[in-house]
Amino acid sequence: MQQLSAIRHDWTKDEVQALFDLPFNDLLFQAQLVHRENFNPNEVQVSTLLSIKTGACPEDCKYCPQSGHYNTGLEKERLMQVEKVLEKARKAKETGSTRFCMGAAWKHPAEKDMPYVLEMVKEVKKLGLETCMTLGMLDQDKAERLADAGLDYYNHNLDTSPEYYDKIITTRTFQDRLDTLHNVRESGMKVCSGGILGMGETATDRIGLLRQLANMPTQPESVPINMLVKVKGTPMENVDDLDHLEFVRTIAVARIMMPASHVRLSAGRESMSDEMQAMTFMAGANSIFYGECLLTTPNPETHRDLQLFKRLGINPEQRISENDDTQEQVIMQSLQKQQDDSFFYEA
């Protein structure tokens, strides 16, 4: 059988448009074939995301409640203490997460904050979790220091196409985003980069976003696909909703174009039905965030995700490392505990 999932870095606009134009069932069928060539189709990688510093960001991203440019009622917070971060990381591991992601509302990390950030990475790594951070722009020096501390992934989303970018953000350029991703890659860390759908962009912009991601010299290991969460007080609070089937199409096209990447069903899941989420898994999504909140926006509660997994016959992807041979046992024990409602706490 011909392999469908050769990794390419030369996707043209017409080729991507042709994928989007396929009949829906044909597109999902092709995406599912590619997915099965590269992953267990009944496993989903599970991460937990924690805001370690909230609000007062100097960027003017029009979708973001953390921007200091808009009045969304969000209370700003200082950088979280290391021990409090570790408490959250331990709970994340207990509920089956294998990756712990830490996000700070910064344009870029200040030098005074770097020792604390580096300590967080080192201590979370000791728990046997993969580590990921999103701290804004990085120069080469800070990227290398994070890598030396043991950071596995760095998240820096492209958000949208190069052509639509300045309609969403004016305080930094699309090239700034690419420069940070270059520094991350040069440091030896893995790249987590995706975008947000439903910001008023055109279908052509969605094509442009996926082409930028897929045509990178090395494709991102993790590709978050977010559905805009409309927050009152931001310029995008009244933007028209994106058709849900178009969202699923985009997941499927991302799977075909980036066959070896984890495609993450990210922000916006709170508004998605179980049936829609099941369809995205069919289209090739194989990563989610656990937890009640993604930085500052709602997310389905952990027990609801586990219940959906059980109904679909999906298991959390297991991470087995040389330093943590008990990880599989920990995850399976955690899943067994889903039968006991007292295991879950209300945030």
Short mmCIF file of C-alpha atoms in Angstrom, two decimals:
data_model
loop_
_atom_site.label_atom_id
_atom_site.label_comp_id
_atom_site.label_asym_id
_atom_site.label_seq_id
_atom_site.Cartn_x
_atom_site.Cartn_y
_atom_site.Cartn_z
CA MET A 1 0.00 0.00 0.00
CA GLN A 2 1.35 3.43 -0.94
CA GLN A 3 2.39 5.50 2.05
CA LEU A 4 0.30 8.67 2.25
CA SER A 5 2.18 10.43 4.98
CA ALA A 6 5.53 11.51 3.55
CA ILE A 7 6.59 14.72 5.30
CA ARG A 8 6.78 17.61 2.86
CA HIS A 9 7.91 21.21 3.17
CA ASP A 10 6.80 22.47 -0.24
CA TRP A 11 3.02 22.64 0.00
CA THR A 12 1.47 25.04 -2.51
CA LYS A 13 -1.67 27.08 -1.99
CA ASP A 14 -3.45 25.14 -4.76
CA GLU A 15 -2.61 21.78 -3.17
CA VAL A 16 -3.95 22.84 0.21
CA GLN A 17 -7.05 24.34 -1.40
CA ALA A 18 -7.63 21.02 -3.14
CA LEU A 19 -7.65 19.25 0.22
CA PHE A 20 -10.18 21.70 1.66
CA ASP A 21 -12.34 21.22 -1.46
CA LEU A 22 -12.60 17.45 -1.02
CA PRO A 23 -15.99 16.04 -0.04
CA PHE A 24 -16.09 15.99 3.75
CA ASN A 25 -16.14 12.19 4.08
CA ASP A 26 -13.29 11.79 1.59
CA LEU A 27 -11.18 14.32 3.46
CA LEU A 28 -11.74 12.62 6.82
CA PHE A 29 -11.02 9.22 5.30
CA GLN A 30 -7.69 10.43 3.90
CA ALA A 31 -6.79 12.12 7.19
CA GLN A 32 -7.64 8.96 9.11
CA LEU A 33 -5.38 6.87 6.85
CA VAL A 34 -2.49 9.28 7.40
CA HIS A 35 -3.17 9.31 11.12
CA ARG A 36 -3.10 5.52 11.37
CA GLU A 37 0.25 5.38 9.54
CA ASN A 38 1.84 7.49 12.26
CA PHE A 39 -0.09 7.07 15.51
CA ASN A 40 -2.26 4.72 17.49
CA PRO A 41 -5.72 5.99 16.44
CA ASN A 42 -7.16 5.29 19.89
CA GLU A 43 -4.64 7.24 21.94
CA VAL A 44 -4.66 10.96 22.73
CA GLN A 45 -1.75 12.81 24.30
CA VAL A 46 -2.84 14.66 27.44
CA SER A 47 -1.36 17.93 28.71
CA THR A 48 -2.23 20.36 31.49
CA LEU A 49 -1.84 24.11 31.04
CA LEU A 50 -1.26 26.50 33.93
CA SER A 51 -1.07 30.29 33.88
CA ILE A 52 1.99 31.13 35.97
CA LYS A 53 1.60 34.87 35.43
CA THR A 54 -1.76 36.34 34.46
CA GLY A 55 -2.83 39.62 32.86
CA ALA A 56 -1.31 43.03 32.07
CA CYS A 57 0.40 41.80 28.90
CA PRO A 58 1.73 44.69 26.77
CA GLU A 59 0.77 42.98 23.51
CA ASP A 60 -2.48 44.01 21.80
CA CYS A 61 -3.63 40.60 20.51
CA LYS A 62 -7.29 41.31 19.73
CA TYR A 63 -8.48 37.90 20.94
CA CYS A 64 -6.75 37.88 24.31
CA PRO A 65 -8.32 38.79 27.67
CA GLN A 66 -4.83 39.06 29.17
CA SER A 67 -3.90 42.04 27.02
CA GLY A 68 -3.41 45.22 29.03
CA HIS A 69 -5.01 47.14 26.14
CA TYR A 70 -8.54 45.90 26.90
CA ASN A 71 -10.83 45.97 29.91
CA THR A 72 -12.07 42.41 30.37
CA GLY A 73 -12.34 42.39 34.15
CA LEU A 74 -9.40 40.01 34.45
CA GLU A 75 -7.37 40.49 37.62
CA LYS A 76 -3.65 40.63 36.97
CA GLU A 77 -1.42 38.40 39.05
CA ARG A 78 2.28 38.25 39.84
CA LEU A 79 4.50 35.38 38.78
CA MET A 80 3.39 32.28 40.69
CA GLN A 81 5.67 30.86 43.36
CA VAL A 82 7.62 27.75 42.34
CA GLU A 83 6.08 25.54 45.03
CA LYS A 84 2.54 26.49 43.98
CA VAL A 85 3.40 25.56 40.40
CA LEU A 86 4.67 22.19 41.62
CA GLU A 87 1.43 21.56 43.51
CA LYS A 88 -0.48 22.01 40.26
CA ALA A 89 1.99 19.81 38.40
CA ARG A 90 1.59 16.98 40.90
CA LYS A 91 -2.19 17.11 40.55
CA ALA A 92 -1.85 17.12 36.77
CA LYS A 93 0.24 13.98 36.88
CA GLU A 94 -2.25 12.29 39.22
CA THR A 95 -5.04 12.83 36.68
CA GLY A 96 -3.04 11.31 33.81
CA SER A 97 -1.30 14.27 32.17
CA THR A 98 2.10 13.52 30.72
CA ARG A 99 3.05 17.10 29.80
CA PHE A 100 2.82 20.20 31.99
CA CYS A 101 2.63 23.51 30.17
CA MET A 102 3.27 26.85 31.88
CA GLY A 103 2.20 30.15 30.35
CA ALA A 104 3.06 33.73 31.30
CA ALA A 105 1.45 36.89 29.91
CA TRP A 106 4.65 38.58 28.80
CA LYS A 107 5.96 40.18 25.62
CA HIS A 108 9.17 38.37 26.53
CA PRO A 109 10.57 37.06 29.84
CA ALA A 110 12.44 39.68 31.87
CA GLU A 111 15.89 38.82 33.11
CA LYS A 112 14.75 39.14 36.75
CA ASP A 113 12.15 36.40 36.19
CA MET A 114 14.43 33.91 34.46
CA PRO A 115 15.82 32.23 37.64
CA TYR A 116 12.29 31.41 38.81
CA VAL A 117 11.22 30.16 35.38
CA LEU A 118 14.29 27.95 35.09
CA GLU A 119 13.66 26.54 38.57
CA MET A 120 10.08 25.67 37.60
CA VAL A 121 11.33 23.72 34.60
CA LYS A 122 13.90 21.77 36.63
CA GLU A 123 11.48 20.88 39.43
CA VAL A 124 8.59 19.87 37.15
CA LYS A 125 11.00 17.65 35.20
CA LYS A 126 11.88 15.85 38.44
CA LEU A 127 8.23 14.77 38.69
CA GLY A 128 8.62 12.75 35.49
CA LEU A 129 6.54 15.12 33.34
CA GLU A 130 7.41 16.61 30.00
CA THR A 131 7.70 20.38 30.26
CA CYS A 132 6.41 23.13 28.01
CA MET A 133 6.41 26.90 28.39
CA THR A 134 4.97 29.89 26.56
CA LEU A 135 6.57 33.13 27.72
CA GLY A 136 6.40 35.34 24.64
CA MET A 137 9.34 36.14 22.40
CA LEU A 138 12.75 34.55 23.07
CA ASP A 139 16.20 35.60 21.99
CA GLN A 140 18.83 32.93 21.41
CA ASP A 141 20.39 33.30 24.88
CA LYS A 142 17.14 32.78 26.79
CA ALA A 143 16.15 29.90 24.50
CA GLU A 144 19.42 28.13 25.21
CA ARG A 145 19.08 28.67 28.97
CA LEU A 146 15.60 27.17 28.95
CA ALA A 147 16.88 24.23 26.94
CA ASP A 148 19.79 23.73 29.35
CA ALA A 149 17.29 23.69 32.24
CA GLY A 150 15.53 20.77 30.54
CA LEU A 151 12.55 22.43 28.86
CA ASP A 152 11.15 19.96 26.32
CA TYR A 153 8.72 22.15 24.34
CA TYR A 154 8.28 25.85 23.72
CA ASN A 155 4.90 27.10 22.58
CA HIS A 156 4.72 30.14 20.31
CA ASN A 157 1.69 30.18 18.03
CA LEU A 158 1.68 31.86 14.63
CA ASP A 159 -2.01 32.60 15.29
CA THR A 160 -3.06 33.21 11.68
CA SER A 161 -1.73 33.76 8.17
CA PRO A 162 1.01 36.31 7.44
CA GLU A 163 -1.51 38.35 5.43
CA TYR A 164 -4.08 38.60 8.23
CA TYR A 165 -1.63 38.90 11.10
CA ASP A 166 -1.51 42.70 11.38
CA LYS A 167 -5.32 42.78 11.62
CA ILE A 168 -4.98 40.80 14.87
CA ILE A 169 -1.72 42.04 16.42
CA THR A 170 0.26 45.25 15.88
CA THR A 171 2.74 45.19 18.76
CA ARG A 172 4.92 42.56 17.12
CA THR A 173 5.31 41.22 13.61
CA PHE A 174 4.81 37.84 12.02
CA GLN A 175 8.57 37.72 11.46
CA ASP A 176 9.08 38.21 15.21
CA ARG A 177 7.11 35.00 15.71
CA LEU A 178 9.23 33.14 13.16
CA ASP A 179 12.45 34.44 14.74
CA THR A 180 11.44 33.08 18.16
CA LEU A 181 10.59 29.69 16.65
CA HIS A 182 13.98 29.68 14.93
CA ASN A 183 15.74 30.39 18.25
CA VAL A 184 13.74 27.63 19.94
CA ARG A 185 14.66 25.12 17.25
CA GLU A 186 18.33 26.15 17.28
CA SER A 187 18.48 25.60 21.05
CA GLY A 188 17.40 21.99 20.63
CA MET A 189 13.92 22.31 22.13
CA LYS A 190 10.83 20.95 20.41
CA VAL A 191 8.37 23.38 18.85
CA CYS A 192 4.70 23.74 19.74
CA SER A 193 3.06 26.14 17.29
CA GLY A 194 -0.38 26.45 15.77
CA GLY A 195 -3.13 29.01 15.40
CA ILE A 196 -6.59 30.27 16.22
CA LEU A 197 -9.60 29.79 13.98
CA GLY A 198 -12.73 31.92 13.97
CA MET A 199 -11.11 35.36 14.26
CA GLY A 200 -12.82 36.65 11.14
CA GLU A 201 -10.14 35.26 8.86
CA THR A 202 -10.92 33.94 5.39
CA ALA A 203 -10.56 30.37 4.16
CA THR A 204 -7.44 31.59 2.33
CA ASP A 205 -5.98 32.70 5.65
CA ARG A 206 -6.51 29.24 7.12
CA ILE A 207 -4.65 27.83 4.14
CA GLY A 208 -1.87 30.35 4.69
CA LEU A 209 -1.51 29.42 8.36
CA LEU A 210 -1.22 25.69 7.65
CA ARG A 211 1.26 26.29 4.83
CA GLN A 212 3.48 28.36 7.12
CA LEU A 213 3.48 25.59 9.73
CA ALA A 214 3.95 22.66 7.37
CA ASN A 215 6.62 24.32 5.22
CA MET A 216 8.94 25.06 8.14
CA PRO A 217 12.35 23.35 7.76
CA THR A 218 11.25 21.06 10.60
CA GLN A 219 7.52 20.79 11.21
CA PRO A 220 6.32 21.55 14.76
CA GLU A 221 6.12 18.46 16.93
CA SER A 222 2.90 19.83 18.42
CA VAL A 223 0.29 21.87 16.52
CA PRO A 224 -2.48 23.43 18.67
CA ILE A 225 -5.61 24.29 16.69
CA ASN A 226 -7.70 26.70 18.76
CA MET A 227 -11.30 27.82 18.27
CA LEU A 228 -11.66 31.46 19.25
CA VAL A 229 -13.15 31.92 22.71
CA LYS A 230 -14.96 35.25 22.48
CA VAL A 231 -14.33 37.32 25.62
CA LYS A 232 -16.31 40.43 26.46
CA GLY A 233 -14.11 43.51 26.36
CA THR A 234 -11.85 42.28 23.57
CA PRO A 235 -12.23 43.57 19.98
CA MET A 236 -13.35 40.08 18.93
CA GLU A 237 -16.23 39.63 21.35
CA ASN A 238 -18.81 39.92 18.54
CA VAL A 239 -17.03 38.21 15.65
CA ASP A 240 -19.14 35.72 13.68
CA ASP A 241 -18.88 32.09 14.75
CA LEU A 242 -16.84 29.76 12.56
CA ASP A 243 -18.80 26.85 11.08
CA HIS A 244 -17.93 23.76 13.12
CA LEU A 245 -17.50 21.56 10.07
CA GLU A 246 -14.95 24.05 8.72
CA PHE A 247 -13.06 23.67 11.99
CA VAL A 248 -13.07 19.88 11.59
CA ARG A 249 -11.92 20.25 7.97
CA THR A 250 -8.97 22.34 9.16
CA ILE A 251 -7.99 19.66 11.68
CA ALA A 252 -8.09 17.05 8.92
CA VAL A 253 -6.00 19.12 6.52
CA ALA A 254 -3.47 19.82 9.28
CA ARG A 255 -3.20 16.07 9.92
CA ILE A 256 -2.53 15.34 6.25
CA MET A 257 0.03 18.15 5.88
CA MET A 258 1.84 17.42 9.16
CA PRO A 259 1.53 13.64 9.48
CA ALA A 260 4.03 13.12 12.30
CA SER A 261 2.93 16.05 14.47
CA HIS A 262 0.57 15.87 17.40
CA VAL A 263 -2.44 17.97 16.37
CA ARG A 264 -3.94 19.41 19.54
CA LEU A 265 -7.60 20.17 19.97
CA SER A 266 -7.03 23.21 22.13
CA ALA A 267 -9.00 26.28 23.27
CA GLY A 268 -12.72 26.38 22.50
CA ARG A 269 -13.57 22.82 23.54
CA GLU A 270 -15.99 24.13 26.17
CA SER A 271 -18.39 25.08 23.37
CA MET A 272 -17.92 21.83 21.42
CA SER A 273 -20.32 18.93 21.78
CA ASP A 274 -18.99 15.46 22.50
CA GLU A 275 -19.98 14.54 18.94
CA MET A 276 -17.90 17.37 17.47
CA GLN A 277 -14.90 16.44 19.58
CA ALA A 278 -15.26 12.81 18.49
CA MET A 279 -15.26 14.01 14.88
CA THR A 280 -12.03 15.96 15.40
CA PHE A 281 -10.38 12.83 16.79
CA MET A 282 -11.57 11.02 13.67
CA ALA A 283 -10.02 13.83 11.60
CA GLY A 284 -6.65 13.31 13.24
CA ALA A 285 -6.57 15.38 16.43
CA ASN A 286 -4.61 13.41 19.01
CA SER A 287 -3.77 15.80 21.82
CA ILE A 288 -5.84 17.82 24.30
CA PHE A 289 -5.47 19.92 27.42
CA TYR A 290 -6.96 18.58 30.64
CA GLY A 291 -8.23 20.92 33.30
CA GLU A 292 -11.00 23.39 34.01
CA CYS A 293 -9.19 26.39 32.53
CA LEU A 294 -6.80 27.19 29.68
CA LEU A 295 -4.86 30.17 31.01
CA THR A 296 -7.98 32.32 31.51
CA THR A 297 -10.68 30.70 29.35
CA PRO A 298 -12.98 27.77 30.23
CA ASN A 299 -12.16 24.17 29.31
CA PRO A 300 -14.13 20.95 29.87
CA GLU A 301 -13.52 19.49 33.30
CA THR A 302 -11.13 16.58 33.59
CA HIS A 303 -13.76 13.99 34.51
CA ARG A 304 -15.87 14.91 31.46
CA ASP A 305 -12.85 14.27 29.23
CA LEU A 306 -12.21 10.90 30.83
CA GLN A 307 -15.86 9.96 30.42
CA LEU A 308 -15.73 10.89 26.75
CA PHE A 309 -12.53 8.89 26.31
CA LYS A 310 -14.24 5.87 27.86
CA ARG A 311 -17.25 6.19 25.54
CA LEU A 312 -14.96 6.43 22.50
CA GLY A 313 -12.54 3.69 23.57
CA ILE A 314 -9.68 6.22 23.70
CA ASN A 315 -6.78 6.03 26.16
CA PRO A 316 -4.33 8.76 27.15
CA GLU A 317 -1.08 8.37 25.25
CA GLN A 318 1.51 6.90 27.57
CA ARG A 319 4.92 8.44 28.02
CA ILE A 320 7.57 5.97 29.15
CA SER A 321 11.00 7.43 29.85
CA GLU A 322 14.21 5.83 31.06
CA ASN A 323 13.90 7.77 34.31
CA ASP A 324 10.25 6.99 34.93
CA ASP A 325 9.44 3.34 34.28
CA THR A 326 6.35 3.57 36.46
CA GLN A 327 4.61 6.21 34.31
CA GLU A 328 2.33 3.67 32.59
CA GLN A 329 1.23 2.25 35.93
CA VAL A 330 0.55 5.75 37.30
CA ILE A 331 -1.65 6.66 34.34
CA MET A 332 -3.64 3.44 34.44
CA GLN A 333 -4.21 3.77 38.18
CA SER A 334 -5.42 7.33 37.63
CA LEU A 335 -7.89 6.20 34.99
CA GLN A 336 -9.27 3.57 37.33
CA LYS A 337 -9.96 6.28 39.87
CA GLN A 338 -12.33 8.01 37.47
CA GLN A 339 -15.01 5.65 38.80
CA ASP A 340 -14.81 7.44 42.14
CA ASP A 341 -16.32 10.91 41.92
CA SER A 342 -14.50 11.95 45.07
CA PHE A 343 -11.24 11.71 43.15
CA PHE A 344 -12.15 14.85 41.23
CA TYR A 345 -12.16 18.24 42.85
CA GLU A 346 -14.14 21.31 41.87
CA ALA A 347 -11.92 24.28 41.02
#
